[in-house]
Amino acid sequence: MQILPIGDQVFRQFFDSSPTVALVVDLADGKIVAANAAAAAFYGWTSEQLLSMTMAQINTMPPEGMANLLSHLRQADGGLFYFRHRLASGEIVDVESSNTATLVNGQRLCLVLVHDLTDQKRAEESLWLARRAMDASATGLTIADGRHPDLPLIYANPAFLQMTGYTREEVHGRNCRFLQNDDRNQPGLETLRSALKAGKACEVTLRNYRKDGRAFWNEITIAPVFDAAGMITHYIGTQKDISDRKAAEAHVERLAYFDSLTELPNRRLFLDRLNNNLGWSIRNNTHGVVAVLDLDNFKNLNDAEGPEMGDLLLREIATRLQSCLREGDTAARLGGDEFAVLLANLSADAATAAQFGRAIVERISKAIGAPLTLGCIKQQMTASIGAVVFPTGKASPVELLQKADTAVYRAKAAGRNALAYFEPAMQEHVQHRVKIERELRGALESGELRMFLQPQVLANGTTIGAEALIRWQHPSKGLVPPLDFIPVAEETGLIVTIGEWIFRQACQTVKRLETWNNGLRIAINVSPRQFRMADFPARMAAIIQEVGIKPHQVAMEVTEAVFFDNLSHAVATMNELKSLGVRLSLDDFGTGYSSLSYLQKLPIAELKIDRSFIKDAPTNPNDAALVEAILAVARQRQLDVVAEGVETVKHVEFLKSRGCRLFQGYYFGRPVPVEEFVAAIEKPQADSPAG
Ligand code: C2E
Ligand code: CA
Ligand code: CA
């Protein structure tokens, strides 16, 4: 390596061209004896000006301090100092001054290298300020280490600690999830997780828990911090306890949508719910009922006993009202002594909905009418109720309420404590039903019900059994067919008593004919409501035993309707009945939804092809094909098939040729009173149609 000869000239050049601010100072008096271009640029003086100055003109320290410094440097080798220097512009800047003292030709000189600290100072200051701001912030602030997979907290400000009740040590190094305890199934957490995964900022509201276990609503924002390479280094979180705001919102909502006296929904919320339900009902093709209730005697009571009593009473009525409703229904206080109920999704059929609505309103009337003790006052209330079925035409929620209101006046005009429907047809329908129900109860007691029997025969005309069909011997209307009163009996539950009555009649007839031709089988119709009763099989078993017959001599006909709400429960009930020895028959086959597909699941012995398919089977290829298909499937599953509604010889021929073995219909015999039936089979007539 060659050593270059470096002379003074070279050093001088380095000195002048160095980007570092450099001065040479005479330590005897502080005079500047050399200054480079960087110094001139930094201080704003020309080099010539600098050479006429002393350090005391640049350094802001007081003169004694300057004197001490110079004398110190005269003895020492140098040192690193922090000073404040004055520029030509008058601005004062913080500098780091590195001093090296040497003796040159008997003169103590000092090389002063100056670094501007302004930027660094500013950065430090703003860092300090930021830290102060974070500490002083009323919002909870946290910083998590974004490079660690568990995102542990490395900072939490006092507001956060105060909000959560934890100490700094308790939170340090932990992932924020400890704030949720085990309440981890919150929708906000899902949002948070996916934001973290995507490295995005997000804002969520979470139900967090304080150290003492109390929950609070926490509005949280999380924002990632990236380094120059675009990697996440930290996450900054802000947390606000918004429980108060939530409570205030809930309070405002209550004021806006609920009646403060009874805490029931108010008119506005009622209309809102009605609006939603109206749309839903249209889409789902179902009907509901809106009823408006007006207390009949409230005003008198209020005037006589004072408004406090009135309030108490309204609250009591509200409680009773609600106790009568199903889930999904709404009771509301419209104002004063006017209440409303929204009975949703009652039936696909408007008239049936009106009927079901009436049943619920009746329950409400009864509840309102129950004796009431307020302080020392005993009171009995009644209400006039107006109702309307919806959807009806294009009526809006407000219009529906108006219609129900109009009906209230009709109810009041009818002598109060009554229900009136707005639609005349509904009103008629309901009144008709009410009348039938009342009369039917009487009919049960005074023995106006009759059992008719219709023969079930083999192809050669031999009677092997009969179907029991009920009739009502009405004192003024004569013989009423079942379709005119069975639906009412279903709705009101009277069917249970009626069903048991006819089953007992059937069993007794079986008993009477026990010795005839090896016995006769009688089928009864079981209504869905009866079938669904928990103890139905047990009740039937009791009757079979009481009368003393062989169970296989009775058959029960059920329709597919019994499977609608709970197939597995229906199958269990059927299995129970089958284990009693009772024969099960699927009635009206072909008219239901499902048909052939679930046949194998059912413990049935027999299918009855609905009359509507038999009617045109000999002439209509579609019906013919269906009947043939049913017969084929039944043969495969070893089920008996009874063809219903066999009216003509053509029917018989068609069915016989397709392998049908059992027949029921006017061709072989109409339903006749039990006595007539017994008499007929005991001495068979020579001119029997198939004979
Ligand atoms: P279903 O079970 O389908 O009964 C057969 C119906 O068809 C009976 O009507 C019967 O009189 C009629 N029918 C029989 N053969 C012919 C025929 O050749 N041509 C025509 N056009 N009709 C025929 P009914 O007696 O009016 O009974 C109607 C429905 O009432 C029955 O239909 C059944 O669902 C119900 N029902 C009757 N009695 C009872 C009962 O005791 N309990 C229950 N729950 N329902 C019953
Ligand atoms: Ca039947
Ligand atoms: Ca039938």
XYZ file of C-alpha atoms in Angstrom, residues 261-262 298 301-302 306-318 333 336 339 374:
22
model
C -97.973 3.454 31.442
C -98.534 -0.129 30.357
C -113.650 2.705 31.872
C -114.574 4.202 36.791
C -111.937 6.784 36.001
C -109.719 9.005 40.099
C -107.001 8.696 37.489
C -104.607 6.677 39.700
C -107.165 3.924 39.891
C -107.676 4.252 36.159
C -103.956 3.813 35.526
C -103.826 0.776 37.754
C -106.711 -0.748 35.887
C -105.184 -0.091 32.470
C -101.990 -1.751 33.580
C -103.878 -4.779 34.806
C -105.806 -5.015 31.541
C -102.515 -4.815 29.610
C -102.235 0.433 23.745
C -106.908 6.152 26.446
C -106.090 -1.416 22.996
C -107.995 -2.574 42.868
